Amino acid sequence: MSGRGYSSIPFADVRITSPFWRERLDVVLERTIPSQHAKLEAVGILDSLKLPKPVPPLTIPRNSHGFTMQVFWDSDVGKWIEAASYALAHRRDPGIEAKIDAIVEDLERAQSPDGYLNCWYNGREPEKRWTNLRDNHELYNAGHLLEGAIAYYRATGRRKMLDIMEGYVNHIASVFGRGPGQKRGYPGHQEIELALIKLYRLTGDRRRLELARYFIDERGAQPHYFNEEALGRGEDPASYWAGTYEYNQSHIPVREQTRMVGHAVRAMYMASAMADLALELGDEGLRLACEALWRDVTLAQMYVTGGLGPKETNEGFTEPYDLPNETAYAETCASVALVFWAHRMLHLDLDGAYADVMELALFNGALTGLARDGTHYFYSNPLESRGQHRRWDWHVCPCCTMNVSRLVASVAGYAVSAREDGVAFHLYGGFETAVVLAGVKVALSEKSAYPWSGEVRIRIDPEAPATFDFALRIPGWAKGATAAVNGERVALAPANGYATIRRTWRKGDVVTLDLEMPAERLYAHPNVRMDVGRAALRRGPLIYCVEEADNPGAPVQTLALPRAARLEAEWKADLFGGAMTLKAPAKRLVPGKGGGALYSTEPPAARDTALVALPYHLWANRMPGSMQVWVAELDN
Amino acid sequence: MSGRGYSSIPFADVRITSPFWRERLDVVLERTIPSQHAKLEAVGILDSLKLPKPVPPLTIPRNSHGFTMQVFWDSDVGKWIEAASYALAHRRDPGIEAKIDAIVEDLERAQSPDGYLNCWYNGREPEKRWTNLRDNHELYNAGHLLEGAIAYYRATGRRKMLDIMEGYVNHIASVFGRGPGQKRGYPGHQEIELALIKLYRLTGDRRRLELARYFIDERGAQPHYFNEEALGRGEDPASYWAGTYEYNQSHIPVREQTRMVGHAVRAMYMASAMADLALELGDEGLRLACEALWRDVTLAQMYVTGGLGPKETNEGFTEPYDLPNETAYAETCASVALVFWAHRMLHLDLDGAYADVMELALFNGALTGLARDGTHYFYSNPLESRGQHRRWDWHVCPCCTMNVSRLVASVAGYAVSAREDGVAFHLYGGFETAVVLAGVKVALSEKSAYPWSGEVRIRIDPEAPATFDFALRIPGWAKGATAAVNGERVALAPANGYATIRRTWRKGDVVTLDLEMPAERLYAHPNVRMDVGRAALRRGPLIYCVEEADNPGAPVQTLALPRAARLEAEWKADLFGGAMTLKAPAKRLVPGKGGGALYSTEPPAARDTALVALPYHLWANRMPGSMQVWVAELDN
């Protein structure tokens, strides 16, 4: 069996029935999407779309580089429409649709006759359009508006926004390229590439794919476009505030890149587009580059939560094994985008290694970005806190808010893929869909209490008997897996993380899968200097943390877990509507014979205690307090 | 015996004979002082003294708060003169003296007829003098120039600079105070207080002491002077860039301060002045405030190296037990100033706890700021490095360069104190002096290989038999101490860290002291979350580190030290002219069964190796590489 040829099933064609994701989805539908609209209104972002009008003073002052984050307000609008549209696919909502339609009216009025559409430039400095791709996010904005338009069209069938955006894309295609008189530019912040590929997949218009390919292939070419552009603005390219084009991954052509560098979200969007193009174009060079970058990230630059980018100043990568916990930047957007990339790699190759990382980033690094109440967020996601971290209800750069809501609202799209004679389950957790397999329409209904339990039951209802591959992901964390068809045990021979059952399936067939999901310790490579002598706790796809709310009395950093201590899973029905915690006998370090001295020749004493760990994505939803993912370990 | 009443012996009256300090002193004399003068010249600091002249463009651009570090160039000149003068006390040097005299000529020309002397304001914006004490360091500059003048006078007897500065002090005293028409100001950066007290001690002019008392007592009074001053400049006091007056310790009156906050060097200079004033004025309120602040610093805010101030943004303190290692700011100046403060506390109370911290900061946090070659420096002093830290040959803010050179050149002044009928040795390491005790002149000659060895021999030569207390510091680190007088064992009954032998001393008497100095492990209070599961190594007054140069092959962060492993001291004659290293059987952590995976359920494997540790003050003098003070510990 080749693992190739799978495509994802569109999010709108998958229903969610599990309590875990249903609860998150309901919160996003009922609280997040409306509150985000209110915020977009309150901070002036929606108003900025209403052109022409007198130019108001800046809400966000320019920084010392002359940059204001208002230049990418359009993207927030696009992402909100996208998130809302995914939610609408689950439950139509005339109120939300009216709000989107009003925005679309504004966009229509703001669009230039030649198709150009950027509310910052059209409103404030129309003569400067396309003069600073490096910093000013024009193509990034276009990408997000286009993704919003596509999602809204898919969810509702309304195509006005899509038409507007196709007009804009036509304009962009006329401006950029290798033809005479065209600019050899590409985005400073990658994103439009992903949107163009989605547009191609929606419309079949190959020009969109070609434009995406152009942007990816032109990136990092010499003479360097951002140098030329800076000279055109009368600036010295050497005075670039970021110091290096590694910041936006244009330091060398993308095919030559083997180390993931710079701004993590840009890097992930780029890699996602590269994977998409590798698939659509059968481009082995791009595939190899993706694979090299994947190895670099997952072998040396990824937090155990699926967080990416340790450093605040570049919002991105530093060097191998540099993964500080308390100061981790690990932007929510970067984990969201890692889900995007892993999902695309999975369609290049049905390899569980990709699915494992997709799941890790989804359930941990990304999901933690959205508070239980659906209206508070984390932008950066440290793996340790002394209690100074608080979720915020908005951010001067609100990118993460809509990134996490669009991910949660579209999570159904990550669960299942299909090809002509096969279906593959990547995620479990209550997903229902129907696909055509071997020419037969097949209803699939998966039920489980995943991620809390590894017991999965999938009912397969072909309209007529049909022979196809039924591929079940056996997660890397599973300590064992058994399966049965209609109650009869089947031998599993997982290859690359998927166990495939090929047979003639009939209506009412039931596959059960039991994934062993013990609580366990994870250790970092010893080169991760911050985690030496420490263990992280995992159960199934969930990374755990110790939080002061469950371990009161002292900072959780004084907890130590003996290596031999048994970890037990304990269901707490009253915790966030039900959550599996982990419990272990542990030690609380207290001053030893040295008393309260800051330094002493006497080691701390260790008092017996119990440690309670909580899924990382649930932290910081109660009282503020200390938190730690990597717990100190005692050898005995 | 009361521990009170001791005064230090002036640096110029103590000679250094030990190889350890003699080597450092020679380097400062021969390399540091001349190279610092050359730097002051090269970067334009000396030129900035030559007034009047056309105002040249700024060398250091103003930052976003409108601030340029050029405003405190005068202080660098003052500190260089001070450092050079301490060196001159050991060996006169007509070349250096001519350079100082040339600077004094410039200062004389730059001084205003009313005594005001600030080359920045007189050269660039004379109308703005005394309008921004909060930020612009006028009184700080005055203090350093005054300290330089006093040191130069003490070293050479030349009083021209002292006269200039006394004129300036008279002007300052006329401008600031509680009298009619006076400004109720005080320095944004404490320093002048220390200089005024030195001036009082030199001249006996009590007005200097009163002015220092005024500056300390006025600090933090309401209405807040920096608010009034900001309003006077037409600024909103709430827009203060540092956000809080904790930054410069003026948030509340100094006597009410119990937590050390803000900029560490300012805090230490303030505390030093408070201790001096407490002594000179018998001010119990200031003494109690000093003691409270001392407890706060030493119980919760001090690195094991005597470094202070973990954070870069405020160059200062954060909160109890917040002592990150790799990102430690721990400015050299702050450890130098901790030596100042501890030395002054010691004269409030002859308590070995103060001497222990003085010694710790001197031999570790401060001394590491000066490279072996005498021409490279550290500004911040991390306790861990992955190899990214390099010594620099100058700094845009060169405060630390002259702070460490003035400390090394004056180290003799910290060794011995005397009172009418007693002498106290705080430091050992080859110090010779003569003091009058019980009315008799007594020559004292201490010989030792300290800090490498705890065997100390002190010869006592009174001109006539004399009865006095002979107080020997028994360091807190000493695991045992034995002493003999003329070869005959004496019982030691140390009180507060000092063992006092009172007898009638005769010419040729010899006291020998043997301090047990085993290599040992130190543990941090378990609330220091960064150091949980780790040990630091110490031998005598020296804190050790593991550096990649001695432990090649992998980052030193992969070393782990079994708790039971025996530490052995090993003399390396060819290392930096001779240094005691520590050696222990240890483990090198390597990937376990998980292979090279970033995360694995398999713990790392531990391979046998030997660990070699180096005194912390010697690190980063060879090839760049990783370094760590807090080594991971294995329980077995």
mmCIF file of N, CA, C and O in Angstrom, chain A residues 298 302-304 319 323 326 384 386 520-527 529 532 534 557-558 563 589-591 597-603 630 632 634-636, chain B residues 298 302-304 319 323 326 384 386 520-527 529 532 534 557-558 563 589-591 596-603 630 634-636:
data_model
loop_
_atom_site.group_PDB
_atom_site.id
_atom_site.type_symbol
_atom_site.label_atom_id
_atom_site.label_comp_id
_atom_site.label_asym_id
_atom_site.label_seq_id
_atom_site.Cartn_x
_atom_site.Cartn_y
_atom_site.Cartn_z
ATOM 1 N N THR A 298 11.486 19.040 14.277
ATOM 2 C CA THR A 298 11.008 18.041 15.233
ATOM 3 C C THR A 298 12.143 17.351 15.989
ATOM 4 O O THR A 298 11.916 16.804 17.059
ATOM 5 N N MET A 302 11.460 21.982 18.667
ATOM 6 C CA MET A 302 10.042 21.989 19.035
ATOM 7 C C MET A 302 9.871 21.725 20.527
ATOM 8 O O MET A 302 10.485 20.811 21.072
ATOM 9 N N TYR A 303 9.047 22.520 21.169
ATOM 10 C CA TYR A 303 8.715 22.231 22.563
ATOM 11 C C TYR A 303 7.916 20.935 22.649
ATOM 12 O O TYR A 303 7.250 20.542 21.676
ATOM 13 N N VAL A 304 7.916 20.344 23.832
ATOM 14 C CA VAL A 304 7.201 19.088 24.039
ATOM 15 C C VAL A 304 5.692 19.289 23.903
ATOM 16 O O VAL A 304 4.936 18.332 23.733
ATOM 17 N N GLU A 319 18.298 28.398 18.003
ATOM 18 C CA GLU A 319 19.279 27.397 17.611
ATOM 19 C C GLU A 319 18.851 26.047 18.169
ATOM 20 O O GLU A 319 17.997 25.982 19.060
ATOM 21 N N LEU A 323 15.449 25.687 24.167
ATOM 22 C CA LEU A 323 14.020 25.636 24.461
ATOM 23 C C LEU A 323 13.741 26.041 25.912
ATOM 24 O O LEU A 323 13.288 25.239 26.728
ATOM 25 N N GLU A 326 10.318 29.061 30.903
ATOM 26 C CA GLU A 326 9.551 30.192 31.445
ATOM 27 C C GLU A 326 9.461 31.328 30.436
ATOM 28 O O GLU A 326 8.471 32.044 30.385
ATOM 29 N N GLU A 384 6.491 27.182 31.719
ATOM 30 C CA GLU A 384 6.705 27.351 33.148
ATOM 31 C C GLU A 384 6.297 28.760 33.508
ATOM 32 O O GLU A 384 6.459 29.689 32.706
ATOM 33 N N ARG A 386 5.855 31.496 37.078
ATOM 34 C CA ARG A 386 5.839 31.687 38.527
ATOM 35 C C ARG A 386 4.550 32.398 38.924
ATOM 36 O O ARG A 386 4.411 32.894 40.025
ATOM 37 N N GLU A 520 2.598 8.580 31.331
ATOM 38 C CA GLU A 520 4.018 8.239 31.249
ATOM 39 C C GLU A 520 4.888 9.483 31.302
ATOM 40 O O GLU A 520 4.409 10.600 31.174
ATOM 41 N N ARG A 521 6.153 9.227 31.501
ATOM 42 C CA ARG A 521 7.136 10.302 31.575
ATOM 43 C C ARG A 521 7.804 10.486 30.221
ATOM 44 O O ARG A 521 8.093 9.512 29.533
ATOM 45 N N LEU A 522 8.071 11.715 29.885
ATOM 46 C CA LEU A 522 8.880 12.007 28.708
ATOM 47 C C LEU A 522 10.175 12.671 29.153
ATOM 48 O O LEU A 522 10.186 13.455 30.102
ATOM 49 N N TYR A 523 11.225 12.343 28.438
ATOM 50 C CA TYR A 523 12.516 12.967 28.709
ATOM 51 C C TYR A 523 12.984 13.696 27.469
ATOM 52 O O TYR A 523 12.775 13.229 26.346
ATOM 53 N N ALA A 524 13.610 14.821 27.692
ATOM 54 C CA ALA A 524 14.153 15.562 26.558
ATOM 55 C C ALA A 524 15.550 15.054 26.219
ATOM 56 O O ALA A 524 16.248 14.496 27.084
ATOM 57 N N HIS A 525 15.944 15.255 24.994
ATOM 58 C CA HIS A 525 17.331 15.017 24.596
ATOM 59 C C HIS A 525 18.233 15.782 25.570
ATOM 60 O O HIS A 525 17.937 16.935 25.900
ATOM 61 N N PRO A 526 19.314 15.154 26.039
ATOM 62 C CA PRO A 526 20.119 15.846 27.061
ATOM 63 C C PRO A 526 20.708 17.174 26.593
ATOM 64 O O PRO A 526 21.132 17.977 27.416
ATOM 65 N N ASN A 527 20.715 17.436 25.310
ATOM 66 C CA ASN A 527 21.190 18.744 24.857
ATOM 67 C C ASN A 527 20.201 19.867 25.162
ATOM 68 O O ASN A 527 20.559 21.038 25.047
ATOM 69 N N ARG A 529 19.253 21.818 27.547
ATOM 70 C CA ARG A 529 19.870 22.039 28.859
ATOM 71 C C ARG A 529 18.861 22.395 29.933
ATOM 72 O O ARG A 529 19.079 22.141 31.115
ATOM 73 N N VAL A 532 17.296 19.034 31.627
ATOM 74 C CA VAL A 532 18.127 17.986 32.220
ATOM 75 C C VAL A 532 17.634 17.718 33.638
ATOM 76 O O VAL A 532 17.365 18.635 34.401
ATOM 77 N N ARG A 534 14.801 16.447 34.412
ATOM 78 C CA ARG A 534 13.363 16.713 34.506
ATOM 79 C C ARG A 534 12.575 15.752 33.625
ATOM 80 O O ARG A 534 13.113 15.201 32.672
ATOM 81 N N GLN A 557 7.409 24.613 41.354
ATOM 82 C CA GLN A 557 8.791 24.282 41.003
ATOM 83 C C GLN A 557 9.510 23.567 42.142
ATOM 84 O O GLN A 557 10.608 23.049 41.954
ATOM 85 N N THR A 558 8.920 23.532 43.333
ATOM 86 C CA THR A 558 9.532 22.789 44.439
ATOM 87 C C THR A 558 9.042 21.349 44.503
ATOM 88 O O THR A 558 9.374 20.626 45.428
ATOM 89 N N ARG A 563 11.544 8.876 40.126
ATOM 90 C CA ARG A 563 11.430 8.160 38.842
ATOM 91 C C ARG A 563 10.548 6.924 38.966
ATOM 92 O O ARG A 563 9.859 6.541 38.030
ATOM 93 N N LEU A 589 10.129 19.771 47.900
ATOM 94 C CA LEU A 589 11.446 20.178 48.392
ATOM 95 C C LEU A 589 11.282 21.366 49.333
ATOM 96 O O LEU A 589 10.637 22.362 48.990
ATOM 97 N N VAL A 590 11.859 21.229 50.484
ATOM 98 C CA VAL A 590 11.816 22.312 51.471
ATOM 99 C C VAL A 590 13.237 22.527 51.964
ATOM 100 O O VAL A 590 14.102 21.660 51.776
ATOM 101 N N PRO A 591 13.499 23.684 52.553
ATOM 102 C CA PRO A 591 14.871 23.907 53.021
ATOM 103 C C PRO A 591 15.310 22.774 53.930
ATOM 104 O O PRO A 591 14.536 22.293 54.756
ATOM 105 N N ALA A 597 18.316 29.596 54.498
ATOM 106 C CA ALA A 597 19.420 30.259 53.790
ATOM 107 C C ALA A 597 19.220 30.160 52.281
ATOM 108 O O ALA A 597 18.658 29.181 51.783
ATOM 109 N N LEU A 598 19.689 31.182 51.587
ATOM 110 C CA LEU A 598 19.584 31.154 50.131
ATOM 111 C C LEU A 598 20.487 30.066 49.559
ATOM 112 O O LEU A 598 20.113 29.373 48.617
ATOM 113 N N TYR A 599 21.672 29.902 50.141
ATOM 114 C CA TYR A 599 22.601 28.858 49.707
ATOM 115 C C TYR A 599 23.113 28.132 50.936
ATOM 116 O O TYR A 599 23.381 28.757 51.966
ATOM 117 N N SER A 600 23.269 26.846 50.800
ATOM 118 C CA SER A 600 23.679 26.039 51.943
ATOM 119 C C SER A 600 24.424 24.821 51.434
ATOM 120 O O SER A 600 24.186 24.347 50.325
ATOM 121 N N THR A 601 25.316 24.309 52.263
ATOM 122 C CA THR A 601 25.971 23.050 51.886
ATOM 123 C C THR A 601 25.032 21.864 52.123
ATOM 124 O O THR A 601 25.337 20.751 51.714
ATOM 125 N N GLU A 602 23.906 22.120 52.771
ATOM 126 C CA GLU A 602 22.937 21.052 53.007
ATOM 127 C C GLU A 602 21.914 21.037 51.875
ATOM 128 O O GLU A 602 21.311 22.067 51.573
ATOM 129 N N PRO A 603 21.690 19.886 51.287
ATOM 130 C CA PRO A 603 20.676 19.839 50.226
ATOM 131 C C PRO A 603 19.279 20.061 50.805
ATOM 132 O O PRO A 603 19.065 19.856 52.002
ATOM 133 N N TRP A 630 7.905 20.723 32.856
ATOM 134 C CA TRP A 630 9.047 19.828 33.115
ATOM 135 C C TRP A 630 9.304 19.778 34.617
ATOM 136 O O TRP A 630 9.851 20.708 35.198
ATOM 137 N N ALA A 632 10.947 18.454 38.090
ATOM 138 C CA ALA A 632 12.216 17.892 38.557
ATOM 139 C C ALA A 632 12.015 16.425 38.919
ATOM 140 O O ALA A 632 11.001 16.054 39.492
ATOM 141 N N LEU A 634 13.494 12.898 40.726
ATOM 142 C CA LEU A 634 14.447 12.275 41.643
ATOM 143 C C LEU A 634 14.730 10.877 41.131
ATOM 144 O O LEU A 634 13.812 10.174 40.710
ATOM 145 N N ASP A 635 15.996 10.477 41.181
ATOM 146 C CA ASP A 635 16.344 9.167 40.625
ATOM 147 C C ASP A 635 15.790 8.048 41.484
ATOM 148 O O ASP A 635 15.741 6.910 41.042
ATOM 149 N N ASN A 636 15.518 8.344 42.748
ATOM 150 C CA ASN A 636 15.082 7.222 43.580
ATOM 151 C C ASN A 636 14.031 7.686 44.562
ATOM 152 O O ASN A 636 13.609 8.816 44.535
ATOM 153 N N THR B 298 20.374 39.119 50.727
ATOM 154 C CA THR B 298 21.174 37.908 50.912
ATOM 155 C C THR B 298 20.327 36.660 51.150
ATOM 156 O O THR B 298 20.785 35.554 50.937
ATOM 157 N N MET B 302 20.244 37.237 45.790
ATOM 158 C CA MET B 302 21.655 37.277 45.407
ATOM 159 C C MET B 302 22.066 35.973 44.725
ATOM 160 O O MET B 302 21.766 34.888 45.210
ATOM 161 N N TYR B 303 22.762 36.092 43.618
ATOM 162 C CA TYR B 303 23.308 34.895 42.989
ATOM 163 C C TYR B 303 24.402 34.288 43.883
ATOM 164 O O TYR B 303 25.020 34.984 44.689
ATOM 165 N N VAL B 304 24.657 33.031 43.654
ATOM 166 C CA VAL B 304 25.656 32.333 44.452
ATOM 167 C C VAL B 304 27.059 32.895 44.204
ATOM 168 O O VAL B 304 27.980 32.680 44.975
ATOM 169 N N GLU B 319 12.100 39.784 41.856
ATOM 170 C CA GLU B 319 11.339 39.322 43.002
ATOM 171 C C GLU B 319 12.131 38.220 43.692
ATOM 172 O O GLU B 319 13.077 37.676 43.131
ATOM 173 N N LEU B 323 16.189 33.994 40.065
ATOM 174 C CA LEU B 323 17.623 34.062 39.765
ATOM 175 C C LEU B 323 17.969 33.197 38.555
ATOM 176 O O LEU B 323 18.692 32.196 38.654
ATOM 177 N N GLU B 326 21.185 31.647 32.801
ATOM 178 C CA GLU B 326 21.736 32.021 31.489
ATOM 179 C C GLU B 326 21.447 33.478 31.159
ATOM 180 O O GLU B 326 22.221 34.136 30.488
ATOM 181 N N GLU B 384 25.399 30.830 33.387
ATOM 182 C CA GLU B 384 25.322 29.729 32.437
ATOM 183 C C GLU B 384 25.444 30.328 31.051
ATOM 184 O O GLU B 384 24.974 31.439 30.789
ATOM 185 N N ARG B 386 25.669 29.073 26.699
ATOM 186 C CA ARG B 386 25.816 28.025 25.706
ATOM 187 C C ARG B 386 26.952 28.394 24.758
ATOM 188 O O ARG B 386 27.091 27.798 23.689
ATOM 189 N N GLU B 520 33.377 21.700 48.041
ATOM 190 C CA GLU B 520 32.069 21.257 48.534
ATOM 191 C C GLU B 520 30.956 21.708 47.592
ATOM 192 O O GLU B 520 31.162 22.519 46.705
ATOM 193 N N ARG B 521 29.800 21.118 47.841
ATOM 194 C CA ARG B 521 28.614 21.438 47.050
ATOM 195 C C ARG B 521 27.780 22.462 47.784
ATOM 196 O O ARG B 521 27.632 22.388 49.001
ATOM 197 N N LEU B 522 27.193 23.355 47.029
ATOM 198 C CA LEU B 522 26.209 24.278 47.587
ATOM 199 C C LEU B 522 24.866 23.993 46.935
ATOM 200 O O LEU B 522 24.795 23.661 45.753
ATOM 201 N N TYR B 523 23.831 24.139 47.737
ATOM 202 C CA TYR B 523 22.467 23.963 47.231
ATOM 203 C C TYR B 523 21.706 25.258 47.431
ATOM 204 O O TYR B 523 21.880 25.942 48.439
ATOM 205 N N ALA B 524 20.874 25.562 46.478
ATOM 206 C CA ALA B 524 20.049 26.762 46.608
ATOM 207 C C ALA B 524 18.775 26.426 47.372
ATOM 208 O O ALA B 524 18.319 25.270 47.389
ATOM 209 N N HIS B 525 18.207 27.432 47.983
ATOM 210 C CA HIS B 525 16.864 27.299 48.573
ATOM 211 C C HIS B 525 15.940 26.741 47.488
ATOM 212 O O HIS B 525 15.998 27.187 46.345
ATOM 213 N N PRO B 526 15.082 25.783 47.844
ATOM 214 C CA PRO B 526 14.277 25.156 46.776
ATOM 215 C C PRO B 526 13.333 26.130 46.055
ATOM 216 O O PRO B 526 12.846 25.803 44.976
ATOM 217 N N ASN B 527 13.127 27.305 46.621
ATOM 218 C CA ASN B 527 12.317 28.283 45.886
ATOM 219 C C ASN B 527 13.054 28.884 44.690
ATOM 220 O O ASN B 527 12.424 29.540 43.853
ATOM 221 N N ARG B 529 13.803 28.270 41.612
ATOM 222 C CA ARG B 529 13.312 27.205 40.747
ATOM 223 C C ARG B 529 14.326 26.766 39.710
ATOM 224 O O ARG B 529 14.301 25.641 39.232
ATOM 225 N N VAL B 532 16.815 23.910 41.215
ATOM 226 C CA VAL B 532 16.302 22.665 41.797
ATOM 227 C C VAL B 532 17.015 21.489 41.118
ATOM 228 O O VAL B 532 17.138 21.454 39.895
ATOM 229 N N ARG B 534 20.146 20.829 41.350
ATOM 230 C CA ARG B 534 21.485 21.228 40.911
ATOM 231 C C ARG B 534 22.363 21.586 42.116
ATOM 232 O O ARG B 534 21.845 21.921 43.179
ATOM 233 N N GLN B 557 26.266 21.477 29.885
ATOM 234 C CA GLN B 557 24.960 21.250 30.505
ATOM 235 C C GLN B 557 24.559 19.776 30.490
ATOM 236 O O GLN B 557 23.593 19.408 31.146
ATOM 237 N N THR B 558 25.268 18.957 29.747
ATOM 238 C CA THR B 558 24.975 17.515 29.763
ATOM 239 C C THR B 558 25.785 16.775 30.819
ATOM 240 O O THR B 558 25.728 15.556 30.901
ATOM 241 N N ARG B 563 25.684 12.778 43.691
ATOM 242 C CA ARG B 563 25.813 13.437 44.989
ATOM 243 C C ARG B 563 26.955 12.850 45.805
ATOM 244 O O ARG B 563 27.599 13.545 46.592
ATOM 245 N N LEU B 589 25.481 12.934 30.220
ATOM 246 C CA LEU B 589 24.183 12.470 29.746
ATOM 247 C C LEU B 589 24.178 12.412 28.230
ATOM 248 O O LEU B 589 24.544 13.372 27.554
ATOM 249 N N VAL B 590 23.787 11.272 27.735
ATOM 250 C CA VAL B 590 23.697 11.089 26.282
ATOM 251 C C VAL B 590 22.337 10.485 25.990
ATOM 252 O O VAL B 590 21.678 9.959 26.879
ATOM 253 N N PRO B 591 21.887 10.598 24.750
ATOM 254 C CA PRO B 591 20.571 10.033 24.452
ATOM 255 C C PRO B 591 20.508 8.565 24.878
ATOM 256 O O PRO B 591 21.459 7.809 24.678
ATOM 257 N N GLY B 596 18.340 9.680 19.130
ATOM 258 C CA GLY B 596 18.494 11.122 19.021
ATOM 259 C C GLY B 596 17.190 11.887 19.057
ATOM 260 O O GLY B 596 17.170 13.074 18.763
ATOM 261 N N ALA B 597 16.106 11.217 19.433
ATOM 262 C CA ALA B 597 14.809 11.901 19.452
ATOM 263 C C ALA B 597 14.846 13.095 20.402
ATOM 264 O O ALA B 597 15.552 13.076 21.404
ATOM 265 N N LEU B 598 14.073 14.103 20.051
ATOM 266 C CA LEU B 598 14.014 15.281 20.914
ATOM 267 C C LEU B 598 13.329 14.918 22.227
ATOM 268 O O LEU B 598 13.738 15.360 23.291
ATOM 269 N N TYR B 599 12.271 14.089 22.151
ATOM 270 C CA TYR B 599 11.568 13.640 23.352
ATOM 271 C C TYR B 599 11.371 12.135 23.272
ATOM 272 O O TYR B 599 11.074 11.611 22.202
ATOM 273 N N SER B 600 11.534 11.504 24.402
ATOM 274 C CA SER B 600 11.447 10.055 24.426
ATOM 275 C C SER B 600 10.941 9.617 25.778
ATOM 276 O O SER B 600 11.165 10.281 26.784
ATOM 277 N N THR B 601 10.290 8.469 25.820
ATOM 278 C CA THR B 601 9.917 7.918 27.121
ATOM 279 C C THR B 601 11.126 7.295 27.808
ATOM 280 O O THR B 601 11.054 6.938 28.968
ATOM 281 N N GLU B 602 12.207 7.177 27.094
ATOM 282 C CA GLU B 602 13.415 6.624 27.686
ATOM 283 C C GLU B 602 14.277 7.748 28.237
ATOM 284 O O GLU B 602 14.593 8.693 27.519
ATOM 285 N N PRO B 603 14.687 7.630 29.474
ATOM 286 C CA PRO B 603 15.553 8.684 30.017
ATOM 287 C C PRO B 603 16.921 8.661 29.347
ATOM 288 O O PRO B 603 17.331 7.641 28.789
ATOM 289 N N TRP B 630 25.635 26.014 38.048
ATOM 290 C CA TRP B 630 24.767 25.052 38.737
ATOM 291 C C TRP B 630 24.708 23.759 37.931
ATOM 292 O O TRP B 630 24.029 23.685 36.904
ATOM 293 N N LEU B 634 22.964 14.092 40.317
ATOM 294 C CA LEU B 634 22.295 12.788 40.390
ATOM 295 C C LEU B 634 22.278 12.359 41.848
ATOM 296 O O LEU B 634 23.273 12.519 42.554
ATOM 297 N N ASP B 635 21.146 11.824 42.287
ATOM 298 C CA ASP B 635 21.053 11.458 43.704
ATOM 299 C C ASP B 635 21.941 10.264 44.043
ATOM 300 O O ASP B 635 22.202 10.000 45.203
ATOM 301 N N ASN B 636 22.293 9.483 43.025
ATOM 302 C CA ASN B 636 23.083 8.298 43.372
ATOM 303 C C ASN B 636 24.123 8.031 42.299
ATOM 304 O O ASN B 636 24.260 8.801 41.376
#
